[in-house]
Coordinates of C-alpha atoms and ligand atoms in Angstrom, one line a residue:
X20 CA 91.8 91.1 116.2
X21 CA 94.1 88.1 115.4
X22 CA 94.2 87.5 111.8
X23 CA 96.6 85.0 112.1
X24 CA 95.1 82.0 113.4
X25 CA 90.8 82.2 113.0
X26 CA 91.6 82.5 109.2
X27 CA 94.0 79.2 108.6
X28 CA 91.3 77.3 107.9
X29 CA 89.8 79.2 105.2
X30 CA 92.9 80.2 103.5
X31 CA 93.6 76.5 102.9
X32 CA 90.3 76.6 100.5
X33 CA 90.4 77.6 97.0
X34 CA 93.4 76.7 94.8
X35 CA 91.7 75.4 91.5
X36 CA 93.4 73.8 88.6
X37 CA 92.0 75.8 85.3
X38 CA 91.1 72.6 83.6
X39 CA 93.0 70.6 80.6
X40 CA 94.0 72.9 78.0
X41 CA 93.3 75.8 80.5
X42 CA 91.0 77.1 77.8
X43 CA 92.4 80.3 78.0
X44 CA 95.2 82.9 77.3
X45 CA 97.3 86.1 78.5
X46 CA 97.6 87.6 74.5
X47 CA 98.7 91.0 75.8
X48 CA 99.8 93.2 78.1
X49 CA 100.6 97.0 78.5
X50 CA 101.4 99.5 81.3
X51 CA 101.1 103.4 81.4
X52 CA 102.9 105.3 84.3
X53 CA 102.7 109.1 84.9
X54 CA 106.0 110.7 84.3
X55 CA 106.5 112.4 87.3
X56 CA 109.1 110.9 89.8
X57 CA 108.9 112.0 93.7
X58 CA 111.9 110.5 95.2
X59 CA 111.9 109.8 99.1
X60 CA 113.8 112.6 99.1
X61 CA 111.3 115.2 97.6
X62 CA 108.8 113.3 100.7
X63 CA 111.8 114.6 103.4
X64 CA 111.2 118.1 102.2
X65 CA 107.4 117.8 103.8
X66 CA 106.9 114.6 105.6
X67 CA 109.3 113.9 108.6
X68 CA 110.8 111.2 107.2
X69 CA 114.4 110.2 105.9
X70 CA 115.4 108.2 102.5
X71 CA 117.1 106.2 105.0
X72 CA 113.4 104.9 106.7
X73 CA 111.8 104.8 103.7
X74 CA 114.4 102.4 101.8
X75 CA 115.3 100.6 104.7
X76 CA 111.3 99.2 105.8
X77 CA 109.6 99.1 102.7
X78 CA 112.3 99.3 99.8
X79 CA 110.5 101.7 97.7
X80 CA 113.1 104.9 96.5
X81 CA 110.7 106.6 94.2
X82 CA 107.3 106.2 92.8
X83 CA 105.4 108.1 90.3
X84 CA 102.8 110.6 90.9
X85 CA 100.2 111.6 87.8
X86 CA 99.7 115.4 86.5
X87 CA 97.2 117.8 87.6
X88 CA 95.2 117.3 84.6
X89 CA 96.1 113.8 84.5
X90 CA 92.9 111.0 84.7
X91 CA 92.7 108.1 85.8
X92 CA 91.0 107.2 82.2
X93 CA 93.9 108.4 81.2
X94 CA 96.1 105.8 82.2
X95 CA 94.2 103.4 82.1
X96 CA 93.2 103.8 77.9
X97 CA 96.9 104.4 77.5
X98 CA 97.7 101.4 79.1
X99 CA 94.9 99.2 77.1
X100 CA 96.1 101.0 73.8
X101 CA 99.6 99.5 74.7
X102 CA 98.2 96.4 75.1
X103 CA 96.1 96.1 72.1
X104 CA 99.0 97.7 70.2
X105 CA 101.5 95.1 71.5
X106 CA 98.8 91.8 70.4
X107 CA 97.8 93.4 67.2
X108 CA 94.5 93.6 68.2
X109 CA 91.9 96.5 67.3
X110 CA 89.3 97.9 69.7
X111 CA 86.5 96.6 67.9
X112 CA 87.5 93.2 68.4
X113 CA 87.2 93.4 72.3
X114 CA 84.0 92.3 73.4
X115 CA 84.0 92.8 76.9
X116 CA 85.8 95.3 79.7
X117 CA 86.6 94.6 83.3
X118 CA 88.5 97.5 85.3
X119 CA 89.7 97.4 88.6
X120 CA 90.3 100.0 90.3
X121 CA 90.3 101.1 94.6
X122 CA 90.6 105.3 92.8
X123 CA 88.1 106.2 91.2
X124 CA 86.9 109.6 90.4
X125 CA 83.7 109.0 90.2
X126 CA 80.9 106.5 91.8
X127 CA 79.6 105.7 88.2
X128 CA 79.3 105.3 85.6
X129 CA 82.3 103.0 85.5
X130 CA 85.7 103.5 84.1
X131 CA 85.1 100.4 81.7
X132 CA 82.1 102.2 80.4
X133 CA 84.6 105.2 80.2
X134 CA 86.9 103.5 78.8
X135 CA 85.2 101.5 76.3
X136 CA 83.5 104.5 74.7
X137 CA 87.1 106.4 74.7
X138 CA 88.5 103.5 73.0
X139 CA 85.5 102.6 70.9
X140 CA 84.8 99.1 71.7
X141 CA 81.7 97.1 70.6
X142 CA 79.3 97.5 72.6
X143 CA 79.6 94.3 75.4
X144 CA 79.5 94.2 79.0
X145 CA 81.7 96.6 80.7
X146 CA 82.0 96.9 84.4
X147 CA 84.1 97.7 87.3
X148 CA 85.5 95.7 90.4
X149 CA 86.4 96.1 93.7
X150 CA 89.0 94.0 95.4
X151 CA 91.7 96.1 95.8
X152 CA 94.8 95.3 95.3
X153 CA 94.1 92.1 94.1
X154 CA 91.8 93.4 91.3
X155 CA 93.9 92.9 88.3
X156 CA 93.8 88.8 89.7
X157 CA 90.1 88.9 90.2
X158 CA 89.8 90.6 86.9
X159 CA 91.8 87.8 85.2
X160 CA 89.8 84.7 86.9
X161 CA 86.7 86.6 86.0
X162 CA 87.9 87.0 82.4
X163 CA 88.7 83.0 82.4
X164 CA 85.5 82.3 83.5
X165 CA 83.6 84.8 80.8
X166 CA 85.7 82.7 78.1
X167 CA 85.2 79.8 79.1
X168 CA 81.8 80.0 79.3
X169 CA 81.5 81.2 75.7
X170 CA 80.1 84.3 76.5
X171 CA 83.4 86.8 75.9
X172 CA 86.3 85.4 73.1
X173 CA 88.3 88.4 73.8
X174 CA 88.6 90.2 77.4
X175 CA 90.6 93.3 78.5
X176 CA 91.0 93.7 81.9
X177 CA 92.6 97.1 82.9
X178 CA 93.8 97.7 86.2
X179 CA 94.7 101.4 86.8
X180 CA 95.1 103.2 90.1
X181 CA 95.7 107.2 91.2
X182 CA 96.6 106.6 94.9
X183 CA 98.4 110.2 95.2
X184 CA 94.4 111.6 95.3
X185 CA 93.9 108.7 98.4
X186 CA 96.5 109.6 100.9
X187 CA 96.3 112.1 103.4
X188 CA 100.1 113.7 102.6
X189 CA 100.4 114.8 106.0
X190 CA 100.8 111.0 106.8
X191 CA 104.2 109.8 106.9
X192 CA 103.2 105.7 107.7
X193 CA 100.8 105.8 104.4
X194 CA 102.2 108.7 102.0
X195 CA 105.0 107.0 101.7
X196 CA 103.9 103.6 100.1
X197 CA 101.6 104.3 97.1
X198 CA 102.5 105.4 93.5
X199 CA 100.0 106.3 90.3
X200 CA 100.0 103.6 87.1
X201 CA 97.8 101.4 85.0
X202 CA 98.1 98.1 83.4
X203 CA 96.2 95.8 80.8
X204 CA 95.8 92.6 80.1
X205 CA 93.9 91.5 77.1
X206 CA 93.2 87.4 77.6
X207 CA 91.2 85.5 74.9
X208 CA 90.6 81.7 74.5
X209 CA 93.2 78.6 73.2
X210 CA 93.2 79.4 69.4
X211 CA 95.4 82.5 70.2
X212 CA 99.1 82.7 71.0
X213 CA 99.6 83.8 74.5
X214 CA 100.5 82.7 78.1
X215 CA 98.1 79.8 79.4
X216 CA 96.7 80.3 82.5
X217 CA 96.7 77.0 84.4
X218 CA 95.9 77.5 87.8
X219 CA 93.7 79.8 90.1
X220 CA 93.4 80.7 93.5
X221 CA 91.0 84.2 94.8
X222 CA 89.9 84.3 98.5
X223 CA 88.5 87.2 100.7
X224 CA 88.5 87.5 104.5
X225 CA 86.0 90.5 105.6
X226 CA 86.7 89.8 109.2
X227 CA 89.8 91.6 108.3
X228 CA 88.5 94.4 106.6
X229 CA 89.4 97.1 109.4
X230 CA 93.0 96.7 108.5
X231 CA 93.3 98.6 105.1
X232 CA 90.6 101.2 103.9
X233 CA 89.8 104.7 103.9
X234 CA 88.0 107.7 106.0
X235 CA 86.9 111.1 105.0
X236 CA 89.8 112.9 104.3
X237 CA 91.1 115.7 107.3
X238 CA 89.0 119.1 106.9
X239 CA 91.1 121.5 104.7
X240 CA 94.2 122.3 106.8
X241 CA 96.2 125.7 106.0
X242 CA 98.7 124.5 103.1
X243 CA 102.0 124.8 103.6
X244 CA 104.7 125.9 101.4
X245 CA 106.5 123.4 101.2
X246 CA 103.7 121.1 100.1
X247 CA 104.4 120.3 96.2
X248 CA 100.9 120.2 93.9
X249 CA 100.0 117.0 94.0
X250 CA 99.7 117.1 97.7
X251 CA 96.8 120.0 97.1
X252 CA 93.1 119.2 98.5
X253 CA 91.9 120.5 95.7
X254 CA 92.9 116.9 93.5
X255 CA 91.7 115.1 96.6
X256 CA 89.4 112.1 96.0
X257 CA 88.2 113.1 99.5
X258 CA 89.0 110.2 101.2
X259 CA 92.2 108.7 102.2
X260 CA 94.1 105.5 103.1
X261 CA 94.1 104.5 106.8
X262 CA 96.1 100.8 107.7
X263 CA 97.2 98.8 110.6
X264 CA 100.6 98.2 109.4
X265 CA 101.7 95.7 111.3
X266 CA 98.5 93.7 110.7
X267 CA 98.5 94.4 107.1
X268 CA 102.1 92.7 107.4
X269 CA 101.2 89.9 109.4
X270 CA 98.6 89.3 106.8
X271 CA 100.4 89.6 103.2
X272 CA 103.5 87.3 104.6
X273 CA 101.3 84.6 105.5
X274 CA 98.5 84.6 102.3
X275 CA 101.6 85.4 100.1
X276 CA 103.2 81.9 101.4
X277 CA 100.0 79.9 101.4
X278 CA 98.8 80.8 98.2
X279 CA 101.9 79.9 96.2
X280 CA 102.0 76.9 97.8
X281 CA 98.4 76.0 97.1
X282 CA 98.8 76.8 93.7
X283 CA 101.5 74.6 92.9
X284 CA 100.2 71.8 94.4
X285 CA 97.1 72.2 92.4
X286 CA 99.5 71.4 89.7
X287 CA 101.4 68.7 90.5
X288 CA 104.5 70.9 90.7
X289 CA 107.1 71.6 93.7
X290 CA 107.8 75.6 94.6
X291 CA 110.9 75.3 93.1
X292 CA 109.4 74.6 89.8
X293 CA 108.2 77.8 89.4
X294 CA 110.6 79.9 87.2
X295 CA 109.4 83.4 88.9
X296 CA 107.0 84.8 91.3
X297 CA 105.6 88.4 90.6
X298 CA 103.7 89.3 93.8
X299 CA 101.8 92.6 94.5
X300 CA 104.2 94.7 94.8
X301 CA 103.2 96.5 98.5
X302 CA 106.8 96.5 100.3
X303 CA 110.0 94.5 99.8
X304 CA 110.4 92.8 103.6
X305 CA 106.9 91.2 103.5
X306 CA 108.5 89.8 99.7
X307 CA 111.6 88.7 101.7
X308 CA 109.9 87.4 104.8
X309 CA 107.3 85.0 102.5
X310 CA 110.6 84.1 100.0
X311 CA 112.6 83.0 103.2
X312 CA 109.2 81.2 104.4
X313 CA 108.7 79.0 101.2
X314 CA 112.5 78.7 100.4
X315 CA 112.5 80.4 97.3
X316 CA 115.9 82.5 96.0
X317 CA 114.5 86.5 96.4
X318 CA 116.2 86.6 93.0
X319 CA 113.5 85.3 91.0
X320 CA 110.6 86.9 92.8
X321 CA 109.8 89.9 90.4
X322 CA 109.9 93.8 92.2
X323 CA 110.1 97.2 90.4
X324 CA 108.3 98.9 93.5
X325 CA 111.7 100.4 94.3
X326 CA 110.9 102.3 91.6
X327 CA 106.3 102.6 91.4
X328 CA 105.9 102.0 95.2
X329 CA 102.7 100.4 95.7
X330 CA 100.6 101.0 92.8
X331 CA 97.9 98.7 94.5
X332 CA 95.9 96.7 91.2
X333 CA 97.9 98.5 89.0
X334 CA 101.1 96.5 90.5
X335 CA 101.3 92.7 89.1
X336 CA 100.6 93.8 85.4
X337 CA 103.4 97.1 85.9
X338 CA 105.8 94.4 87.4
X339 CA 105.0 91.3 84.7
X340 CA 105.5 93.5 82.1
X341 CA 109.0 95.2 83.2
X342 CA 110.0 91.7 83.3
X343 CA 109.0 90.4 80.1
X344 CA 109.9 93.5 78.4
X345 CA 113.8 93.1 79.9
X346 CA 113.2 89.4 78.8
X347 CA 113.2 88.1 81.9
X348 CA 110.1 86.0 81.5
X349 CA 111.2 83.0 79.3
X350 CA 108.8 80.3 76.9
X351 CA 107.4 77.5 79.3
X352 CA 108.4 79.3 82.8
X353 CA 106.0 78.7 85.4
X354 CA 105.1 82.1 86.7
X355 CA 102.7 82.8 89.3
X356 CA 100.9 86.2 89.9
X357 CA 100.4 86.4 94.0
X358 CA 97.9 89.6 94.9
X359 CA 97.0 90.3 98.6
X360 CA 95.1 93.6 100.0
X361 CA 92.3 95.2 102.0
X362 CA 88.8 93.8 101.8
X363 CA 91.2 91.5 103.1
X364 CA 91.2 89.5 99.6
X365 CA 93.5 87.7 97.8
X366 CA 94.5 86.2 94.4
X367 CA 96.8 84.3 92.7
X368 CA 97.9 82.3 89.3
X369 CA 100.1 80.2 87.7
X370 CA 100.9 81.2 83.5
X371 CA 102.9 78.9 81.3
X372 CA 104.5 81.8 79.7
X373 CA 104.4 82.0 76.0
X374 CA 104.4 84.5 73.5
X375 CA 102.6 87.3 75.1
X376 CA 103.0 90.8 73.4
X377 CA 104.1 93.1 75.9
X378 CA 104.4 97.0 75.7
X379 CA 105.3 99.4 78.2
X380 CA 104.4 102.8 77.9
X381 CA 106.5 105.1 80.3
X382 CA 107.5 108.9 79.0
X383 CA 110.0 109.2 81.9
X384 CA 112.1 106.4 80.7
X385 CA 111.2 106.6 77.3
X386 CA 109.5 103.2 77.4
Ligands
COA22 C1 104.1 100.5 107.2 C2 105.3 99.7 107.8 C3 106.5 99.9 106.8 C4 105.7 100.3 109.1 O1 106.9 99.6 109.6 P1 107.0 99.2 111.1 O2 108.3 98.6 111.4 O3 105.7 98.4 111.4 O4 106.9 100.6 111.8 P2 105.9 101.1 113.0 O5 104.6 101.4 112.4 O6 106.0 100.2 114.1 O7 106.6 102.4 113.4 C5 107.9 102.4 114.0 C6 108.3 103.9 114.2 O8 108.5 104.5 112.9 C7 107.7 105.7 112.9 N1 107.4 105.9 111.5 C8 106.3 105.5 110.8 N2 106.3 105.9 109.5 C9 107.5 106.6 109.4 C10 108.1 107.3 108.3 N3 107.5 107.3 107.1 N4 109.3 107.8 108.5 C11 109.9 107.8 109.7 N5 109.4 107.2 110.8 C12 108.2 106.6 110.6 C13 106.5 105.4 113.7 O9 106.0 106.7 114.2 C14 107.2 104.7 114.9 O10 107.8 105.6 115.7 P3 107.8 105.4 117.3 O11 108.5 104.0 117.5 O12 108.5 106.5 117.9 O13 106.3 105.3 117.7 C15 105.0 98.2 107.9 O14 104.1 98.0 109.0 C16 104.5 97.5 106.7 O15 105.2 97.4 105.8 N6 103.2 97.2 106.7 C17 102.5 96.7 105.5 C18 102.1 97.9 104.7 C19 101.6 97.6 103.3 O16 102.3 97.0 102.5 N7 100.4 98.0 103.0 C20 99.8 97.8 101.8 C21 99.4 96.4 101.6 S1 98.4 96.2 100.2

């Protein structure tokens, strides 16, 4: 199938200004990675595959893989703990919980239920959603919307992902793009100091949803020595990642593009008004290829996946926060969120930046 040119029309839909005042604000932010590092070297040990390949089409070096006993609740309430931490803000004072997340360990009940009872918040809606990589976006329009509405005041929305338990290892064109990691977001309404989000812009295309998914995972195979722990069956979610990868490329460069463009025009502001882009972070040459498509410097679009691969939701709120935490992110930038993946959805936004609290909570670095 060509996704290229049936889906023109529809991608040219959806790009919604939030309304005057916005209504609504980014207070917080945290992020939680798993402190073990596998290096494209550890993959060369099992995988035939070189650092050289690795580096060279997807720009990922390392990313980080999470500990036998390791949940994915886990990273996820460390990540919202760092993010109520960072704003101040206690459990109880969060009425409502949406998670994203394309890893779960279990059908239900959901890891916002999970999650709010680990963290003990009140006792508000709590649910999970499914749109891939572009969950933490969806999460945050949803969380908008809930706000404005007057039916949340304060939202967390917790992306967290465990894609080493989703890959068949024996898979050298998908083991090497995913990492493990979590990040929250906790967005309330205008009274609070925080980022303003002004624009919004979510789309799905299911005619493309052969592209990216999953199949059962392979029957056990005999393990080999070689194979570190975290390849083991035994941690297996029981299905793993199958992609087109040339079609999941054609895809993300042309939906990354269209989107920031849309966005900014539903704002009355050129491209180059925007102080940064922080995209999903999925593979350097699609970032490149849409940069050199909407003539916008590389420099200032955001990436840390050299260092987290693809953490798929988990991705935009690991890469925001790097960035405001090295003080990249500066008071009044324009900075637009840009999430694309399988379903195939997409979703993207446009912050005023403003005093957001921001923690990052990494025991490999320290952070
Ligand atoms: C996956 C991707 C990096 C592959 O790059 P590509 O240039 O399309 O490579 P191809 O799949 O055409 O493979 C080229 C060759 O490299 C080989 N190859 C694939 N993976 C390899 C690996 N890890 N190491 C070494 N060689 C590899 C292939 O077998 C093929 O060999 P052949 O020519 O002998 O058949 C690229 O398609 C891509 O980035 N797609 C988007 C993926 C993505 O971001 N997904 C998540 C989105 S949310």
């Amino acid at each position: 199938m060509d996704l290229e040119e049936p889906m023109g029309s529809v991608w040219r839909a959806s790009a919604v200004a939030a309304g005057p005042g916005g209504g609504c604000r980014v207070l917080g932010l945290g992020t939680a990675l798993p402190s073990t590092r596998v290096s494209n070297a550890d993959l060369e040990r099992f995988l035939e595959t070189s650092d050289e390949w690795i580096a060279s089409r997807t720009g990922i070096q390392e990313r980080r893989v999470a500990g036998p006993e390791e949940t994915l609740l886990d990273l996820a309430a460390r990540s919202a703990r760092a993010c109520l931490g960072a704003a101040g803000v206690e459990p109880g004072q969060v009425d409502t919980i949406i998670c994203s997340s394309s890893s779960p360990d279990e059908t239900f009940p959901s890891l916002a239920c999970r999650l709010q009872a680990e963290l003990g918040c009140p006792l508000g809606p709590a649910f999970d959603l499914q749109a891939a990589c572009s969950g933490a976006v969806y999460g945050l329009a949803l969380a908008q919307s809930l706000i404005q509405s007057g039916l949340s005041h304060r939202v967390l929305v917790v992306a967290a992902e465990i894609f080493s338990r989703l890959l068949d290892w024996s898979d050298r064109s998908t083991a090497i793009l995913f990492g493990d990691g979590a990040g929250a977001f906790l967005v309330g309404d205008e009274r609070s100091p925080g980022s303003e989000i002004l624009a919004l812009d979510l789309g799905a295309d299911g005619r493309g949803a052969t592209a990216l998914g999953t199949l059962p995972a392979p029957l056990d195979s005999q393990p080999s020595p070689n194979m570190p722990e975290y390849t083991s069956s035994k941690r297996s979610l029981g299905r793993v990642v199958t992609m087109n990868g040339r079609e999941v490329f054609r895809f993300s460069t042309k939906i990354l593009e269209e989107v920031v463009l849309r966005l900014a025009e539903s704002i009355g502001v050129g491209v180059g008004d925007i102080a940064l882009v922080v995209p999903h972070q999925a593979n350097s040459r699609i970032l490149a290829t849409a940069a050199g498509r909407l003539k916008f410097p590389m420099e200032r679009f955001v990436t840390n996946l050299e260092r987290t691969g693809n953490t798929s939701s988990a991705s935009i709120p690991l890469a925001l926060a790097e960035a405001a935490a090295n003080g990249v992110c500066r008071t009044g930038d324009l900075i637009c969120l840009v999430a694309f993946g399988a379903g195939l959805t997409w979703g993207g936004l446009i912050l005023r930046w403003g005093p957001t609290a921001v923690r990052v909570d990494d025991p490999a670095t320290g952070g």
